[in-house]
Short mmCIF file of C-alpha atoms in Angstrom, two decimals:
data_model
loop_
_atom_site.label_atom_id
_atom_site.label_comp_id
_atom_site.label_asym_id
_atom_site.label_seq_id
_atom_site.Cartn_x
_atom_site.Cartn_y
_atom_site.Cartn_z
CA MET V 16 -27.72 13.14 12.19
CA ARG V 17 -24.12 14.01 12.65
CA GLU V 18 -22.43 15.20 9.71
CA VAL V 19 -18.34 15.78 9.49
CA VAL V 20 -16.68 17.13 6.68
CA TYR V 21 -12.99 16.11 5.46
CA THR V 22 -11.39 17.82 2.81
CA VAL V 23 -8.89 16.44 0.07
CA ARG V 24 -6.69 18.65 -2.46
CA VAL V 25 -6.34 16.46 -5.75
CA GLU V 26 -2.89 16.50 -6.50
CA PHE V 27 -1.31 16.03 -10.02
CA GLY V 28 -0.32 12.09 -9.17
CA ASP V 29 -3.77 11.21 -8.26
CA CYS V 30 -5.04 11.83 -12.08
CA ASP V 31 -4.23 9.34 -14.77
CA PRO V 32 -3.63 9.68 -18.38
CA ALA V 33 -7.39 10.85 -18.94
CA ARG V 34 -6.33 13.75 -16.84
CA ILE V 35 -8.82 12.73 -14.00
CA VAL V 36 -8.90 11.34 -10.86
CA TRP V 37 -8.05 7.87 -11.21
CA PHE V 38 -10.88 6.26 -9.04
CA PRO V 39 -9.29 4.02 -6.80
CA ASN V 40 -8.13 7.08 -5.10
CA PHE V 41 -11.65 7.97 -4.12
CA PHE V 42 -11.71 4.92 -1.89
CA ARG V 43 -8.45 6.14 -0.19
CA TRP V 44 -9.90 9.13 0.72
CA ILE V 45 -13.40 7.76 1.82
CA ASP V 46 -11.23 5.40 4.06
CA ALA V 47 -9.63 8.36 5.98
CA ALA V 48 -12.66 10.02 6.16
CA SER V 49 -14.21 7.17 7.65
CA ARG V 50 -11.50 7.42 10.47
CA HIS V 51 -11.62 11.19 10.67
CA PHE V 52 -15.65 11.10 11.45
CA PHE V 53 -15.14 8.82 14.38
CA VAL V 54 -12.33 11.06 15.52
CA GLU V 55 -14.55 14.47 15.44
CA CYS V 56 -16.93 12.62 16.97
CA GLY V 57 -14.94 11.54 20.20
CA VAL V 58 -14.86 7.99 19.91
CA PRO V 59 -11.74 6.86 20.94
CA PRO V 60 -9.07 4.86 19.33
CA TRP V 61 -9.48 1.15 18.52
CA HIS V 62 -6.52 0.14 20.81
CA GLU V 63 -8.68 1.80 23.94
CA THR V 64 -12.00 0.62 22.84
CA GLU V 65 -10.52 -2.83 22.56
CA LYS V 66 -9.94 -2.92 26.12
CA THR V 67 -13.19 -1.13 27.39
CA LEU V 68 -15.59 -2.64 24.75
CA GLY V 69 -13.82 -5.19 23.36
CA ILE V 70 -14.20 -3.51 19.38
CA ILE V 71 -11.18 -3.49 17.55
CA GLY V 72 -12.40 -1.79 14.59
CA THR V 73 -15.21 -1.72 11.86
CA PRO V 74 -13.96 -3.61 8.84
CA LEU V 75 -15.74 -2.86 5.46
CA VAL V 76 -18.08 -5.84 3.95
CA ASP V 77 -20.06 -3.79 0.92
CA THR V 78 -19.45 -0.55 -0.68
CA HIS V 79 -21.70 0.81 -3.22
CA ALA V 80 -20.24 4.01 -4.97
CA SER V 81 -21.84 6.46 -7.82
CA PHE V 82 -19.33 8.88 -9.86
CA ARG V 83 -21.40 11.52 -11.05
CA LYS V 84 -18.81 13.85 -12.21
CA THR V 85 -15.13 14.15 -12.71
CA ALA V 86 -12.64 15.62 -10.99
CA SER V 87 -8.80 17.02 -11.60
CA TYR V 88 -5.65 18.30 -9.82
CA GLY V 89 -6.41 21.85 -8.44
CA ASP V 90 -9.72 20.67 -7.16
CA VAL V 91 -10.50 20.65 -3.17
CA LEU V 92 -13.10 18.57 -2.37
CA ARG V 93 -15.26 17.81 0.59
CA ILE V 94 -16.08 14.38 2.03
CA HIS V 95 -19.31 14.71 4.25
CA THR V 96 -19.63 11.99 6.08
CA SER V 97 -22.70 10.58 8.28
CA ILE V 98 -23.75 7.27 9.89
CA ALA V 99 -27.09 6.96 7.53
CA GLU V 100 -28.40 3.83 9.45
CA TRP V 101 -27.68 1.69 12.13
CA ARG V 102 -28.76 -2.01 11.45
CA GLY V 103 -27.97 -4.16 14.68
CA LYS V 104 -24.59 -5.41 13.86
CA SER V 105 -23.96 -3.32 11.11
CA PHE V 106 -24.16 -0.07 9.94
CA VAL V 107 -24.42 2.31 6.91
CA GLN V 108 -21.61 4.83 7.01
CA ARG V 109 -22.46 7.45 4.17
CA TYR V 110 -20.15 9.55 2.08
CA ARG V 111 -21.04 12.77 -0.24
CA VAL V 112 -17.72 14.00 -2.32
CA THR V 113 -18.62 17.65 -3.51
CA ARG V 114 -16.56 20.59 -5.29
CA GLY V 115 -18.68 23.67 -4.51
CA ASP V 116 -21.95 22.79 -5.63
CA ASP V 117 -21.23 19.95 -7.44
CA VAL V 118 -21.76 16.37 -6.49
CA ILE V 119 -18.58 14.10 -7.65
CA MET V 120 -19.44 11.21 -5.90
CA GLU V 121 -21.55 9.50 -3.59
CA CYS V 122 -20.95 5.96 -1.64
CA ASP V 123 -22.70 3.97 0.96
CA GLU V 124 -20.77 1.70 2.79
CA VAL V 125 -21.80 -1.31 5.47
CA ARG V 126 -19.28 -1.72 7.94
CA ILE V 127 -19.40 -3.83 10.81
CA PHE V 128 -18.12 -3.40 14.48
CA ALA V 129 -15.70 -6.52 15.10
CA ALA V 130 -14.33 -8.36 18.71
CA ARG V 131 -11.97 -10.92 18.74
CA ARG V 132 -13.46 -14.45 18.44
CA GLU V 133 -12.44 -16.03 21.68
CA GLY V 134 -9.75 -18.89 21.61
CA ASP V 135 -8.97 -17.94 17.57
CA PRO V 136 -6.13 -15.13 17.47
CA THR V 137 -7.13 -14.03 14.19
CA GLY V 138 -10.77 -14.86 13.89
CA ILE V 139 -13.18 -11.54 14.28
CA ARG V 140 -16.84 -11.58 14.67
CA ALA V 141 -19.83 -8.53 14.62
CA VAL V 142 -21.18 -7.29 17.47
CA PRO V 143 -23.76 -4.86 18.45
CA ALA V 144 -22.72 -1.12 17.97
CA PRO V 145 -21.93 -0.18 21.72
CA GLU V 146 -24.67 2.36 23.01
CA GLU V 147 -21.95 5.15 23.75
CA ILE V 148 -20.44 4.52 20.28
CA ARG V 149 -23.67 5.22 18.69
CA LYS V 150 -24.31 8.13 21.11
CA LEU V 151 -21.10 10.04 20.16
CA CYS V 152 -21.64 9.49 16.31
CA GLY V 153 -25.28 11.05 16.35
CA MET Z 18 -19.76 -15.39 -21.35
CA ARG Z 19 -16.67 -14.80 -21.84
CA GLU Z 20 -14.46 -14.99 -18.95
CA VAL Z 21 -11.03 -13.99 -18.63
CA VAL Z 22 -8.13 -14.14 -15.52
CA TYR Z 23 -6.08 -11.33 -14.11
CA THR Z 24 -3.57 -12.61 -11.64
CA VAL Z 25 -2.13 -10.28 -8.66
CA ARG Z 26 0.43 -11.15 -6.21
CA VAL Z 27 -0.33 -9.32 -2.85
CA GLU Z 28 2.96 -7.30 -1.53
CA PHE Z 29 3.79 -6.40 2.03
CA GLY Z 30 2.87 -2.64 0.76
CA ASP Z 31 -0.54 -3.59 -0.07
CA CYS Z 32 -1.45 -4.29 3.31
CA ASP Z 33 -2.11 -1.85 6.49
CA PRO Z 34 -1.68 -1.97 9.86
CA ALA Z 35 -4.24 -4.82 10.67
CA ARG Z 36 -1.84 -6.90 7.80
CA ILE Z 37 -4.53 -7.39 5.13
CA VAL Z 38 -5.11 -5.82 2.06
CA TRP Z 39 -6.08 -2.18 2.26
CA PHE Z 40 -9.14 -2.34 0.32
CA PRO Z 41 -8.55 0.30 -2.30
CA ASN Z 42 -5.87 -1.51 -3.40
CA PHE Z 43 -9.08 -4.23 -4.69
CA PHE Z 44 -10.17 -1.33 -6.97
CA ARG Z 45 -6.47 -0.91 -8.34
CA TRP Z 46 -6.23 -4.38 -9.47
CA ILE Z 47 -9.97 -4.34 -10.46
CA ASP Z 48 -9.14 -1.11 -12.92
CA ALA Z 49 -6.50 -3.33 -14.41
CA ALA Z 50 -8.71 -6.24 -15.02
CA SER Z 51 -11.00 -4.22 -16.80
CA ARG Z 52 -8.64 -3.38 -19.21
CA HIS Z 53 -6.92 -6.73 -19.49
CA PHE Z 54 -10.25 -7.84 -20.15
CA PHE Z 55 -10.63 -5.67 -23.39
CA VAL Z 56 -6.85 -6.44 -24.67
CA GLU Z 57 -7.66 -10.04 -23.89
CA CYS Z 58 -10.56 -10.14 -25.92
CA GLY Z 59 -8.92 -8.74 -28.83
CA VAL Z 60 -10.47 -5.33 -28.77
CA PRO Z 61 -8.24 -2.53 -30.09
CA PRO Z 62 -6.55 0.11 -27.66
CA TRP Z 63 -8.80 3.10 -27.19
CA HIS Z 64 -6.89 5.54 -29.44
CA GLU Z 65 -7.53 3.25 -32.55
CA THR Z 66 -11.13 2.88 -31.63
CA GLU Z 67 -11.43 6.63 -31.45
CA LYS Z 68 -10.97 6.61 -34.89
CA THR Z 69 -12.85 3.76 -36.36
CA LEU Z 70 -16.00 3.74 -34.04
CA GLY Z 71 -15.61 6.93 -32.26
CA ILE Z 72 -15.15 5.24 -28.91
CA ILE Z 73 -12.35 6.99 -26.45
CA GLY Z 74 -13.13 4.22 -23.62
CA THR Z 75 -15.25 2.81 -21.07
CA PRO Z 76 -15.29 5.07 -17.79
CA LEU Z 77 -16.84 3.81 -14.68
CA VAL Z 78 -19.98 5.22 -13.32
CA ASP Z 79 -21.19 2.74 -10.52
CA THR Z 80 -19.42 0.20 -8.60
CA HIS Z 81 -20.84 -2.27 -6.31
CA ALA Z 82 -18.46 -4.46 -4.14
CA SER Z 83 -18.70 -6.93 -1.23
CA PHE Z 84 -15.83 -8.40 0.60
CA ARG Z 85 -15.78 -11.96 1.58
CA LYS Z 86 -12.80 -12.93 3.43
CA THR Z 87 -9.43 -11.07 3.96
CA ALA Z 88 -6.37 -11.33 1.84
CA SER Z 89 -2.86 -10.94 2.98
CA TYR Z 90 0.94 -10.55 1.50
CA GLY Z 91 1.99 -13.71 -0.20
CA ASP Z 92 -1.31 -14.25 -1.33
CA VAL Z 93 -1.94 -15.03 -4.93
CA LEU Z 94 -5.19 -13.35 -6.52
CA ARG Z 95 -7.14 -14.33 -9.55
CA ILE Z 96 -9.72 -11.89 -10.75
CA HIS Z 97 -12.20 -13.61 -13.00
CA THR Z 98 -13.79 -11.07 -15.38
CA SER Z 99 -16.54 -10.64 -17.54
CA ILE Z 100 -19.17 -8.94 -18.98
CA ALA Z 101 -22.35 -9.52 -17.07
CA GLU Z 102 -25.00 -7.59 -19.13
CA TRP Z 103 -25.38 -5.53 -22.24
CA ARG Z 104 -27.54 -2.57 -21.30
CA GLY Z 105 -27.90 -0.40 -23.93
CA LYS Z 106 -25.57 2.55 -23.64
CA SER Z 107 -23.90 0.77 -20.71
CA PHE Z 108 -22.88 -2.62 -19.51
CA VAL Z 109 -21.95 -4.64 -16.35
CA GLN Z 110 -18.35 -5.92 -15.75
CA ARG Z 111 -18.02 -8.38 -13.30
CA TYR Z 112 -15.33 -9.17 -11.16
CA ARG Z 113 -14.64 -12.46 -8.92
CA VAL Z 114 -11.54 -12.32 -6.89
CA THR Z 115 -10.58 -15.82 -5.28
CA ARG Z 116 -7.57 -17.33 -3.68
CA GLY Z 117 -7.47 -20.87 -4.41
CA ASP Z 118 -11.26 -22.02 -3.29
CA ASP Z 119 -11.78 -18.80 -1.48
CA VAL Z 120 -14.12 -15.98 -2.81
CA ILE Z 121 -12.20 -12.92 -1.30
CA MET Z 122 -14.16 -10.21 -3.32
CA GLU Z 123 -16.94 -9.69 -5.69
CA CYS Z 124 -17.73 -6.31 -7.55
CA ASP Z 125 -20.39 -5.35 -10.23
CA GLU Z 126 -19.47 -2.41 -12.37
CA VAL Z 127 -21.32 -0.39 -14.42
CA ARG Z 128 -19.68 1.33 -17.17
CA ILE Z 129 -20.47 3.21 -20.60
CA PHE Z 130 -18.67 3.53 -23.99
CA ALA Z 131 -17.92 7.20 -24.25
CA ALA Z 132 -17.70 9.13 -27.34
CA ARG Z 133 -16.66 12.95 -27.36
CA ARG Z 134 -19.36 15.19 -27.69
CA GLU Z 135 -18.99 17.32 -30.47
CA GLY Z 136 -18.48 21.27 -30.53
CA ASP Z 137 -17.30 20.56 -27.12
CA PRO Z 138 -13.76 19.36 -26.40
CA THR Z 139 -13.64 17.86 -23.21
CA GLY Z 140 -17.28 16.84 -23.11
CA ILE Z 141 -18.23 13.15 -23.44
CA ARG Z 142 -21.22 11.09 -24.06
CA ALA Z 143 -22.52 7.52 -23.64
CA VAL Z 144 -23.08 6.03 -27.12
CA PRO Z 145 -24.42 2.05 -27.68
CA ALA Z 146 -21.85 -0.65 -27.41
CA PRO Z 147 -20.66 -1.10 -31.02
CA GLU Z 148 -21.57 -4.66 -32.27
CA GLU Z 149 -18.16 -5.71 -33.26
CA ILE Z 150 -16.99 -5.01 -29.60
CA ARG Z 151 -20.09 -7.22 -28.08
CA LYS Z 152 -19.08 -9.58 -30.64
CA LEU Z 153 -15.17 -9.83 -29.05
CA CYS Z 154 -16.28 -9.81 -25.55
CA GLY Z 155 -18.88 -12.58 -26.19
CA MET C 6 26.60 -11.59 -6.95
CA ARG C 7 23.13 -13.26 -7.56
CA GLU C 8 20.93 -11.30 -9.62
CA VAL C 9 16.98 -12.07 -9.55
CA VAL C 10 14.68 -10.69 -11.53
CA TYR C 11 11.02 -9.28 -10.63
CA THR C 12 8.81 -8.37 -13.73
CA VAL C 13 6.04 -5.79 -13.63
CA ARG C 14 3.30 -4.83 -16.09
CA VAL C 15 2.72 -1.13 -16.45
CA GLU C 16 -1.00 -0.25 -15.70
CA PHE C 17 -3.34 2.75 -17.18
CA GLY C 18 -3.43 3.46 -13.54
CA ASP C 19 0.18 3.84 -13.01
CA CYS C 20 0.73 6.49 -14.94
CA ASP C 21 0.16 10.38 -14.47
CA PRO C 22 -1.45 13.02 -16.89
CA ALA C 23 1.93 13.46 -18.59
CA ARG C 24 0.66 9.73 -19.82
CA ILE C 25 4.03 8.29 -17.90
CA VAL C 26 4.72 6.42 -15.01
CA TRP C 27 4.36 8.58 -12.02
CA PHE C 28 7.65 8.14 -10.00
CA PRO C 29 6.56 7.18 -6.62
CA ASN C 30 5.02 3.90 -8.29
CA PHE C 31 8.88 2.83 -9.11
CA PHE C 32 9.45 2.54 -5.41
CA ARG C 33 6.18 0.78 -4.96
CA TRP C 34 7.77 -2.03 -7.18
CA ILE C 35 11.21 -1.61 -6.00
CA ASP C 36 9.83 -2.49 -2.35
CA ALA C 37 8.25 -5.54 -3.80
CA ALA C 38 11.54 -6.72 -5.95
CA SER C 39 13.45 -6.42 -2.55
CA ARG C 40 11.08 -8.84 -0.79
CA HIS C 41 11.09 -10.94 -3.83
CA PHE C 42 15.13 -11.30 -3.75
CA PHE C 43 15.25 -12.44 -0.25
CA VAL C 44 12.26 -14.93 -0.99
CA GLU C 45 13.97 -16.07 -4.19
CA CYS C 46 17.31 -16.41 -2.13
CA GLY C 47 15.87 -18.84 0.11
CA VAL C 48 16.04 -16.59 3.21
CA PRO C 49 13.22 -17.67 5.53
CA PRO C 50 10.08 -15.20 6.67
CA TRP C 51 10.96 -12.06 9.05
CA HIS C 52 8.68 -13.72 11.50
CA GLU C 53 10.79 -16.92 11.26
CA THR C 54 14.34 -15.23 11.24
CA GLU C 55 13.22 -13.19 14.39
CA LYS C 56 12.70 -16.73 16.62
CA THR C 57 16.14 -18.11 14.95
CA LEU C 58 18.34 -15.22 14.29
CA GLY C 59 16.62 -12.43 15.94
CA ILE C 60 16.10 -10.41 13.00
CA ILE C 61 13.09 -8.66 12.14
CA GLY C 62 13.08 -7.17 8.94
CA THR C 63 15.44 -4.67 6.66
CA PRO C 64 14.39 -1.19 7.15
CA LEU C 65 15.07 1.23 4.47
CA VAL C 66 17.83 4.01 5.69
CA ASP C 67 18.56 5.40 2.54
CA THR C 68 17.75 5.28 -1.32
CA HIS C 69 19.29 7.10 -4.40
CA ALA C 70 17.52 6.66 -8.03
CA SER C 71 18.25 7.92 -11.30
CA PHE C 72 15.42 8.03 -13.75
CA ARG C 73 17.22 7.33 -17.43
CA LYS C 74 14.23 6.96 -19.70
CA THR C 75 10.44 6.97 -19.01
CA ALA C 76 7.75 3.96 -19.28
CA SER C 77 4.02 3.79 -20.00
CA TYR C 78 1.34 1.55 -19.63
CA GLY C 79 1.53 -1.45 -21.99
CA ASP C 80 5.48 -1.60 -20.87
CA VAL C 81 6.47 -4.78 -19.51
CA LEU C 82 9.83 -3.89 -16.96
CA ARG C 83 11.99 -6.14 -15.29
CA ILE C 84 13.67 -5.49 -12.37
CA HIS C 85 17.31 -6.94 -11.54
CA THR C 86 17.92 -6.99 -7.96
CA SER C 87 21.43 -8.00 -6.16
CA ILE C 88 23.00 -7.21 -2.99
CA ALA C 89 25.84 -4.86 -4.53
CA GLU C 90 27.73 -4.48 -1.09
CA TRP C 91 27.89 -6.06 2.32
CA ARG C 92 28.64 -3.34 5.14
CA GLY C 93 29.19 -4.69 8.48
CA LYS C 94 25.75 -3.88 10.01
CA SER C 95 24.08 -2.55 6.58
CA PHE C 96 24.33 -3.42 2.96
CA VAL C 97 23.65 -1.98 -0.42
CA GLN C 98 20.49 -3.49 -2.33
CA ARG C 99 20.88 -2.54 -6.39
CA TYR C 100 18.09 -2.33 -8.76
CA ARG C 101 18.62 -1.89 -12.44
CA VAL C 102 14.86 -1.35 -13.93
CA THR C 103 14.46 -2.48 -17.86
CA ARG C 104 12.10 -2.46 -20.81
CA GLY C 105 14.32 -4.85 -23.27
CA ASP C 106 17.36 -3.39 -23.68
CA ASP C 107 16.46 -0.22 -22.42
CA VAL C 108 17.80 0.81 -18.94
CA ILE C 109 14.54 2.89 -17.56
CA MET C 110 15.80 3.63 -14.03
CA GLU C 111 18.46 2.69 -11.66
CA CYS C 112 18.39 2.46 -7.65
CA ASP C 113 21.09 2.02 -4.93
CA GLU C 114 19.23 1.44 -1.44
CA VAL C 115 21.20 1.27 1.95
CA ARG C 116 19.37 -1.14 4.57
CA ILE C 117 20.13 -2.45 7.71
CA PHE C 118 19.45 -6.07 9.37
CA ALA C 119 17.13 -4.97 12.28
CA ALA C 120 16.87 -6.87 15.65
CA ARG C 121 14.46 -5.59 18.58
CA ARG C 122 16.46 -3.50 21.35
CA GLU C 123 15.91 -4.93 24.56
CA GLY C 124 13.72 -3.71 26.90
CA ASP C 125 12.23 -1.65 24.49
CA PRO C 126 9.17 -2.80 22.77
CA THR C 127 9.21 -0.52 19.85
CA GLY C 128 12.85 0.00 19.55
CA ILE C 129 15.21 -1.24 16.84
CA ARG C 130 18.56 -1.78 16.60
CA ALA C 131 21.23 -2.52 13.57
CA VAL C 132 22.86 -5.93 13.82
CA PRO C 133 25.52 -7.74 11.62
CA ALA C 134 24.19 -9.47 8.45
CA PRO C 135 24.16 -13.37 9.79
CA GLU C 136 26.63 -15.34 7.87
CA GLU C 137 23.87 -17.93 6.70
CA ILE C 138 21.79 -15.28 4.94
CA ARG C 139 24.94 -13.76 3.58
CA LYS C 140 25.51 -17.19 2.16
CA LEU C 141 21.93 -17.80 0.39
CA CYS C 142 22.01 -13.91 -1.23
CA GLY C 143 25.26 -14.74 -2.79
CA MET O 20 16.39 30.90 -0.24
CA ARG O 21 12.52 30.76 -0.15
CA GLU O 22 11.25 28.12 1.42
CA VAL O 23 7.63 26.75 1.35
CA VAL O 24 5.73 24.35 3.85
CA TYR O 25 3.40 21.34 2.90
CA THR O 26 1.45 19.90 5.28
CA VAL O 27 0.66 15.85 5.30
CA ARG O 28 -1.84 14.18 7.74
CA VAL O 29 -0.55 10.70 8.00
CA GLU O 30 -3.87 8.16 7.35
CA PHE O 31 -4.05 4.50 8.08
CA GLY O 32 -3.62 3.22 4.78
CA ASP O 33 -0.28 5.00 4.34
CA CYS O 34 1.15 2.60 6.81
CA ASP O 35 2.31 -0.94 6.22
CA PRO O 36 1.97 -4.29 8.47
CA ALA O 37 5.09 -2.43 10.76
CA ARG O 38 2.49 0.08 11.27
CA ILE O 39 5.03 2.63 10.06
CA VAL O 40 4.57 4.95 6.59
CA TRP O 41 5.37 2.62 3.73
CA PHE O 42 8.29 4.93 2.03
CA PRO O 43 6.78 5.18 -1.38
CA ASN O 44 4.14 7.30 0.17
CA PHE O 45 7.01 9.68 1.29
CA PHE O 46 7.53 9.99 -2.56
CA ARG O 47 3.94 10.86 -3.40
CA TRP O 48 4.02 13.74 -0.86
CA ILE O 49 7.36 15.07 -2.07
CA ASP O 50 5.73 15.05 -5.48
CA ALA O 51 2.79 17.28 -4.05
CA ALA O 52 5.34 19.58 -2.23
CA SER O 53 7.29 19.94 -5.59
CA ARG O 54 4.49 21.36 -7.12
CA HIS O 55 3.20 23.42 -4.68
CA PHE O 56 6.28 24.85 -4.26
CA PHE O 57 6.08 26.49 -7.57
CA VAL O 58 2.41 27.40 -7.17
CA GLU O 59 3.26 29.17 -3.98
CA CYS O 60 5.86 31.04 -5.59
CA GLY O 61 3.93 32.40 -7.69
CA VAL O 62 5.35 30.17 -11.14
CA PRO O 63 2.29 29.89 -13.82
CA PRO O 64 0.82 26.35 -14.25
CA TRP O 65 3.09 24.32 -16.91
CA HIS O 66 -0.04 24.95 -19.47
CA GLU O 67 0.69 28.39 -19.32
CA THR O 68 4.22 28.45 -19.07
CA GLU O 69 4.42 26.33 -22.39
CA LYS O 70 2.98 29.00 -24.26
CA THR O 71 5.02 32.25 -22.98
CA LEU O 72 8.23 30.36 -22.00
CA GLY O 73 8.33 26.90 -23.86
CA ILE O 74 8.63 25.28 -20.00
CA ILE O 75 6.05 22.30 -20.26
CA GLY O 76 7.45 21.13 -16.81
CA THR O 77 10.53 20.08 -14.31
CA PRO O 78 10.73 16.52 -14.67
CA LEU O 79 12.53 14.36 -12.24
CA VAL O 80 16.19 12.61 -13.31
CA ASP O 81 17.67 11.68 -9.81
CA THR O 82 16.43 11.52 -6.04
CA HIS O 83 18.42 10.81 -2.67
CA ALA O 84 16.60 10.17 0.29
CA SER O 85 17.51 9.61 3.97
CA PHE O 86 15.18 7.96 6.20
CA ARG O 87 15.98 9.29 9.89
CA LYS O 88 12.94 8.23 12.15
CA THR O 89 9.97 6.43 11.57
CA ALA O 90 6.17 8.20 11.19
CA SER O 91 2.97 6.77 11.88
CA TYR O 92 -0.85 7.18 11.04
CA GLY O 93 -1.83 10.37 13.19
CA ASP O 94 1.33 11.88 12.93
CA VAL O 95 1.33 15.94 10.84
CA LEU O 96 4.14 16.03 8.89
CA ARG O 97 5.70 19.01 7.68
CA ILE O 98 7.29 19.04 4.04
CA HIS O 99 9.82 22.52 3.85
CA THR O 100 10.45 22.84 0.55
CA SER O 101 13.33 25.14 -1.09
CA ILE O 102 15.76 25.32 -4.37
CA ALA O 103 19.15 24.28 -2.92
CA GLU O 104 20.76 25.25 -6.26
CA TRP O 105 20.46 26.12 -9.61
CA ARG O 106 22.74 24.42 -12.10
CA GLY O 107 22.60 25.48 -15.81
CA LYS O 108 19.65 23.26 -17.43
CA SER O 109 18.91 21.45 -13.69
CA PHE O 110 18.28 22.37 -10.41
CA VAL O 111 18.15 20.94 -7.02
CA GLN O 112 15.01 20.81 -5.06
CA ARG O 113 15.47 19.97 -1.45
CA TYR O 114 13.04 18.37 1.13
CA ARG O 115 13.08 18.36 4.97
CA VAL O 116 10.39 16.50 6.43
CA THR O 117 9.90 16.97 10.13
CA ARG O 118 6.99 15.95 12.79
CA GLY O 119 7.42 18.84 15.71
CA ASP O 120 11.30 18.98 16.22
CA ASP O 121 11.92 15.37 15.04
CA VAL O 122 13.55 15.06 11.47
CA ILE O 123 11.95 11.81 9.71
CA MET O 124 13.08 12.18 6.26
CA GLU O 125 15.45 14.35 3.97
CA CYS O 126 15.43 14.04 -0.18
CA ASP O 127 17.64 16.16 -2.74
CA GLU O 128 15.98 15.69 -6.04
CA VAL O 129 17.64 16.72 -9.24
CA ARG O 130 14.94 18.15 -12.04
CA ILE O 131 15.37 19.76 -15.22
CA PHE O 132 13.23 22.71 -17.03
CA ALA O 133 11.52 20.57 -20.07
CA ALA O 134 10.66 22.05 -23.59
CA ARG O 135 9.71 20.32 -26.58
CA ARG O 136 11.92 18.91 -29.15
CA GLU O 137 11.04 20.64 -32.63
CA GLY O 138 9.92 18.20 -34.82
CA ASP O 139 9.54 15.24 -32.44
CA PRO O 140 6.08 15.25 -31.02
CA THR O 141 7.31 13.14 -27.79
CA GLY O 142 10.42 14.53 -27.40
CA ILE O 143 11.85 16.74 -24.73
CA ARG O 144 15.02 18.55 -24.06
CA ALA O 145 16.21 20.25 -21.04
CA VAL O 146 16.79 24.44 -21.05
CA PRO O 147 18.17 26.90 -18.89
CA ALA O 148 15.94 27.93 -16.20
CA PRO O 149 13.91 31.42 -17.15
CA GLU O 150 15.30 34.23 -15.44
CA GLU O 151 11.64 34.96 -14.54
CA ILE O 152 11.04 31.67 -12.52
CA ARG O 153 14.54 31.99 -10.81
CA LYS O 154 13.05 35.20 -9.35
CA LEU O 155 9.82 33.97 -8.15
CA CYS O 156 11.67 31.08 -6.50
CA GLY O 157 13.91 32.88 -4.64
#
């Protein structure tokens, strides 16, 4: 299982009047970590995979997050990202957000590999994860 | 079970290069809907309940969301909010985001009622939901 | 001079650890107010004006804002929007953000009417404001 | 004149349906660059200067920005920050956002050094920039 780390510095404006990270910001960082993971694994950008594999992206269909400890500005967070499971036409992308030895937040997402639906310019459909992408992501 | 609706108009800047709502924005709206629910139920602001009940807020400990359909700018979304379950020192706050008859997203959060931990200025502890708040929220 | 009002309710998550609106959020609301102005004036969506007038939008080139008083969550803000000046290929869009009788923020933006540059798929060029749009915006 | 650089990687979610950075995000980054500047210059955190100098922060009173070129996801931006002018009870903080040799955006802010107003728990007043802070910021 390959793991890629994305680093975030928490800024003043990421925090709310309780002086802690306002939780929607964690999802902002997790979305960046998701893309960073594929880039680091060597998966080409989606505008290229659209031509070669028909894949236009990995839309999110489900997310489940647990908040363990709070974080605040000045903190440096590390988002450890991996693919926890391949499930036919979907996969589980897993995130563990740490500050030093502390676990701050954990999140499991279900995403699909999306291709365009023929004859429907805006429709998409889930397709099996291409073997070459699975190999790159370990 | 009392239900309160919070209405959101999706703006251009809420959408990403795929022209759909960038998903962290849903959590921004849900956080606002959570607070709106308590206000509409007649629960006093937390700076008042701190004095009367010792309650300083309802921090989020767990969230689980499913994305059913995409939304884009110009859409008007309705966030239907209720308390799905009271569980001793925590509760489940439930959200259903709709656009007309379409369900766009569903989310269940676990939150606690928090009080200050004595002798520790920054610590908090979970306390049972006060009876008067439970009554107000139906 | 036509004026259109866009209303914003300040939420907890819009505020920073100083308990006041974190200033980038004002620009988020102003961008929404800019589009709302054109919609209320009856200007068709840009994907339609692209076909009829060649106009694909009104990109921002310059903004100047003054912050008069702070705002916090629970406040209801009104953003009064108008076109202060037509200047050949650009125009000044003006915003006054109020809370009751208080002026919270004022902002003047310079925007252009943009058309595609021929033979360059990503290039844009400024064009004179079409007479029909100027009339609609008063 | 001392200059400090703050680096930003533009993420997918920072961009709008026009596929370019949604402009309020520039102000998010500029606010982080402002604080980063003082930290790098060795100015103590405001909760310390409150005790030693009476200074509780540097609120923004005016900002003026020009957008020169667009940026998109994948871009790495450098925000060059300096104090352009000391003006008695206020100062001009200047930002130049570059991508390689391209200038993307320029911004001049007027900020004040704020102290608490005696006998008024929420009031603030502008005070002259303390000599020790001016020296640290070059």
